[in-house]
Coordinates of C-alpha atoms in Angstrom, one line a residue:
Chain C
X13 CA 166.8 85.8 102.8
X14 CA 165.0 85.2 99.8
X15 CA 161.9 84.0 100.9
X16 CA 158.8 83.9 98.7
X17 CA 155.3 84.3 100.0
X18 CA 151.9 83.2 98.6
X19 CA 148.3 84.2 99.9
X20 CA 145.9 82.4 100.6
X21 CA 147.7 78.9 101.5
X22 CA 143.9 77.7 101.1
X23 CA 140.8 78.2 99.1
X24 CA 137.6 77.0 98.7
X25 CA 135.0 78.7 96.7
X26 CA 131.8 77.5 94.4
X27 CA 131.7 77.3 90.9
X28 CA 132.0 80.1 88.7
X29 CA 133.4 82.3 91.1
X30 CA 136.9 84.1 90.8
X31 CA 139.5 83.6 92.8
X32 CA 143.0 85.6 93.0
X33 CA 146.0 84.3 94.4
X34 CA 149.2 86.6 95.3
X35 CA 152.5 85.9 95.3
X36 CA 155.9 88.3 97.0
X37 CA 158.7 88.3 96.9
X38 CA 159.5 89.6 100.4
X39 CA 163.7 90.4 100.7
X40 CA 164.2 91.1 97.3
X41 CA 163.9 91.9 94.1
X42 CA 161.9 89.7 91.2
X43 CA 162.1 91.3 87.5
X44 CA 160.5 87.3 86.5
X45 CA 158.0 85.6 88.4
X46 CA 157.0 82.4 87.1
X47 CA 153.2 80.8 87.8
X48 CA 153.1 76.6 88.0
X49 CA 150.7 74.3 88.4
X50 CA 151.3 70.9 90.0
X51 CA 148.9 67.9 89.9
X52 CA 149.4 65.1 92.3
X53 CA 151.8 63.0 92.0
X54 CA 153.0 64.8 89.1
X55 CA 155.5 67.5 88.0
X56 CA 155.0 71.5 88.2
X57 CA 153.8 72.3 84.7
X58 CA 154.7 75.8 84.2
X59 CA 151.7 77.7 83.2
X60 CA 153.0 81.1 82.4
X61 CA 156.0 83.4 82.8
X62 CA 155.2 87.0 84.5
X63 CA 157.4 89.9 83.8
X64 CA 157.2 93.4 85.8
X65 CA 155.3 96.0 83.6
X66 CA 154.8 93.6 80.6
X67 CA 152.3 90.9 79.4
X68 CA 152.7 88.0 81.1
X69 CA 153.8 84.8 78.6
X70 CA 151.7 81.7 78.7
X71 CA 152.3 78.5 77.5
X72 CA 150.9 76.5 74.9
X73 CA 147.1 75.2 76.1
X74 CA 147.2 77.8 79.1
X75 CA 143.9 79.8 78.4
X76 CA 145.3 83.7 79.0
X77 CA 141.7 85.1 79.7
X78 CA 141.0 82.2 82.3
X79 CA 144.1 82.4 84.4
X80 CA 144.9 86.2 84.3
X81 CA 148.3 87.6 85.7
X82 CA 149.4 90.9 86.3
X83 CA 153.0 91.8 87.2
X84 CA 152.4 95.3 88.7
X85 CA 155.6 95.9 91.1
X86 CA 158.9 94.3 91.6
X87 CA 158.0 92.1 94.6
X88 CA 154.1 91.2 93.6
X89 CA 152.6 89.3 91.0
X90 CA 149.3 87.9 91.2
X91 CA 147.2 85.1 89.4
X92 CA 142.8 85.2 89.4
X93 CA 141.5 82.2 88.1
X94 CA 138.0 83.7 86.3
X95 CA 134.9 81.2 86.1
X96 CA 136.9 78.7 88.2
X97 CA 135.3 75.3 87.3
X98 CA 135.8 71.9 89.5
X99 CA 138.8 71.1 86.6
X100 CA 140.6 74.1 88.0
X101 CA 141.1 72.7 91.7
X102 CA 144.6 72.3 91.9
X103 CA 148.1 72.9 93.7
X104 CA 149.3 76.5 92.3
X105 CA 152.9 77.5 93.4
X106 CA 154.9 81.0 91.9
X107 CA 158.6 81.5 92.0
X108 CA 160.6 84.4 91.6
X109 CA 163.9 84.7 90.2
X110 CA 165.5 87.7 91.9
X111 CA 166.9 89.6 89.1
X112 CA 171.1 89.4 87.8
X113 CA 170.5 85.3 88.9
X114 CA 170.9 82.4 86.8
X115 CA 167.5 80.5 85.6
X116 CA 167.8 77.9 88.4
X117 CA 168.0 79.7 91.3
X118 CA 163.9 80.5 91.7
X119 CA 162.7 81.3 95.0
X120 CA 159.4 79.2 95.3
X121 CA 156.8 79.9 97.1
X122 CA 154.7 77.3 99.1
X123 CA 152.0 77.2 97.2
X124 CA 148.3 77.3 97.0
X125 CA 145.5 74.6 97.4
X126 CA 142.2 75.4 95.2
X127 CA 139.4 73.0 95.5
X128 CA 136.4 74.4 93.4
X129 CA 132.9 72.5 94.6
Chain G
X18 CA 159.9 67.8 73.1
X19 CA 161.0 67.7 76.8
X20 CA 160.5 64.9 78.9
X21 CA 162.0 64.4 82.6
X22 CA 161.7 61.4 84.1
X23 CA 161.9 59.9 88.1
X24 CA 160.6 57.0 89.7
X25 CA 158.1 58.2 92.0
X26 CA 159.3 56.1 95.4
X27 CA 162.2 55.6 97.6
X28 CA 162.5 54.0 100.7
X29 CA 165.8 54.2 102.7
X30 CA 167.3 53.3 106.5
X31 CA 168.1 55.9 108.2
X32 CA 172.6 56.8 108.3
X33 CA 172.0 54.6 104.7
X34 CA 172.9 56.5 101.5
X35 CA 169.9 57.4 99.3
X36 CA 170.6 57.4 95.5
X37 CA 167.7 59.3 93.3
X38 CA 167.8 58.9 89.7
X39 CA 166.4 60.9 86.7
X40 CA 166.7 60.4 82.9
X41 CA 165.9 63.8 80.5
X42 CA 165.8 63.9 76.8
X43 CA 166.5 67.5 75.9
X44 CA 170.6 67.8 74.7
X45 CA 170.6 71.5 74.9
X46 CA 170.3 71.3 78.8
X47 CA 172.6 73.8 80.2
X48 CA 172.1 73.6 83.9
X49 CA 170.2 70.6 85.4
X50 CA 168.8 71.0 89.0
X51 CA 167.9 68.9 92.2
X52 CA 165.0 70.2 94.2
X53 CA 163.9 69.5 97.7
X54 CA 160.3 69.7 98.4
X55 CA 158.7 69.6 102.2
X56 CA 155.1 68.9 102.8
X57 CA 153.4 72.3 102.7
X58 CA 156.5 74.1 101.4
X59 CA 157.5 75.3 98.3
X60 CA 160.0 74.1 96.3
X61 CA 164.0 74.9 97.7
X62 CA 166.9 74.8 95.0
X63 CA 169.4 72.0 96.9
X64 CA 172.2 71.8 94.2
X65 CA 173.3 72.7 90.5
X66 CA 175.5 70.8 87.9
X67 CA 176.6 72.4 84.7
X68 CA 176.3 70.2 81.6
X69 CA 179.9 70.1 81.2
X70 CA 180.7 68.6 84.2
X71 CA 180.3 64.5 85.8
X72 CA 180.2 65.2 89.4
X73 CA 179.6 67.7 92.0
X74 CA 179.8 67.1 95.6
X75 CA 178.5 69.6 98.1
X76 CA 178.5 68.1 101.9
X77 CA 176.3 65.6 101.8
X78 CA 174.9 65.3 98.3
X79 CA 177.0 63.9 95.4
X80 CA 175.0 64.9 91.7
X81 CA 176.3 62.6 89.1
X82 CA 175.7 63.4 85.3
X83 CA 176.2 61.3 82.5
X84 CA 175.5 63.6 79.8
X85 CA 175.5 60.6 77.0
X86 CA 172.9 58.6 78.3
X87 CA 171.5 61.5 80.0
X88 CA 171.2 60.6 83.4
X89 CA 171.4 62.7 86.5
X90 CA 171.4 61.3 90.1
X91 CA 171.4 62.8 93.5
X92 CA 173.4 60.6 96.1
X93 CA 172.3 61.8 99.6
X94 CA 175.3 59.9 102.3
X95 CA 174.2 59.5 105.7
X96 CA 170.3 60.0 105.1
X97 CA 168.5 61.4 108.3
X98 CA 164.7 61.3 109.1
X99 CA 164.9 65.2 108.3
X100 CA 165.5 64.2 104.5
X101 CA 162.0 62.8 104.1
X102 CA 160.5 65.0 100.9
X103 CA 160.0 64.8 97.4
X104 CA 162.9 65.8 95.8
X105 CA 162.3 67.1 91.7
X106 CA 165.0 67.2 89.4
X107 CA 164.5 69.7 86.5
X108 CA 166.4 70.7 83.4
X109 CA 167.0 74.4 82.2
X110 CA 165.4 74.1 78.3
X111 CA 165.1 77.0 75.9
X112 CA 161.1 78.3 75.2
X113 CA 161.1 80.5 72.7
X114 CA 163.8 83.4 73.4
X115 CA 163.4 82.7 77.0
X116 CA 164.3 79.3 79.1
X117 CA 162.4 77.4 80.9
X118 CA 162.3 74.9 83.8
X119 CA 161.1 71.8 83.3
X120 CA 160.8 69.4 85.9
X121 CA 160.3 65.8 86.4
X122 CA 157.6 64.0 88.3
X123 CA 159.5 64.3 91.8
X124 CA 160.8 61.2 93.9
X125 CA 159.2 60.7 97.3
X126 CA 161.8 59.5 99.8
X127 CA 160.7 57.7 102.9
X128 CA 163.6 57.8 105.7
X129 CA 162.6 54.9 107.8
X130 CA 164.1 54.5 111.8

């Protein structure tokens, strides 16, 4: 159980386009979804925490109108990067924290390559 | 501010025991957390430690936590070929009236035959 899914593994697409990337939670659950960001050879910076029915949280230097999330059902959130720009080509990769669980215990899913030309 | 640190590389024998080391600077860490991380695979929780405790040992993994010098490590006995991944640790910190994960650079261990 507890097995996250993301779509599309892979994307390429030209500059200035918009790209959306989804993220389920298939066997459960996930009040909290959370969107990271992961350079190589570097940590996951978290980028922003999505809640079901409510804004999503970003943190600090994470531009809200660039990378937009919507949290529309328990098992889906998704992430569109607007205007993507060569900068933006990166490894993205959700989790979901089914809900009662403690903080740790996110579900991650594998992740998403974006390479921007 | 939060800063988790790893060294990035490990090289091991295989049926030797792999030791993975990670320093953190925030005290209010509650929960601190090894993660395993396969190419093309998201990230899978291997083991907990509450801040309260030194040691927890689940089959083959032994987390050690020295809470003064704050220093976590992940002892892996008996390393197989199988183990080969970057393994994160990552430190539960408070942001804002929420918590958040934050995680260190990850640790790529090489099993070699």
């Amino acid at each position: 159980g507890a097995v996250v899914s993301q779509h599309p593994s892979r994307v390429i697409c030209k500059s200035g386009t918009s790209v959306k990337i989804e993220c389920r939670s298939l066997d459960f659950q996930a009040t909290t979804m959370f969107w990271y960001r992961q350079f190589p050879k570097k940590s996951l910076m978290l980028m922003a925490t999505s809640n079901e029915g409510s804004k999503a949280t970003y943190e600090q230097g994470v531009e809200k109108d660039k990378f937009l999330i919507n949290h529309a059902s328990l098992t889906l959130s998704t992430l569109t990067v607007t205007s993507a720009h060569p900068e933006d080509s990166s490894f993205y990769i959700c989790s979901a924290k089914p809900s009662g669980r403690g903080f740790g215990e996110q579900f991650f899913g594998p992740g998403t390559r974006l390479t921007v030309l | 501010g939060e800063d988790v640190e790893q060294s990035l590389f490990l090289s091991v024998r295989e049926g030797d025991s792999s030791v993975i080391n990670c320093t953190y600077t925030d005290s209010s860490s509650t929960y601190l957390y090894w993660y395993k991380q396969e190419p093309g695979a998201g990230l899978q929780l291997l083991t907990y430690i509450f801040s309260n405790m030194d040691m927890k040992q689940d089959q083959r993994l032994t987390v050690l936590l020295n809470k003064k010098d704050k220093h976590l490590s992940l002892r892996i006995a008996d390393t197989q070929t199988g183990d080969s991944a970057i393994y994160f640790c990552a430190e539960s910190t408070p942001s804002g009236s929420a918590r958040q994960l934050t995680f260190g650079s990850g640790t790529q261990l090489t099993v070699l035959p």
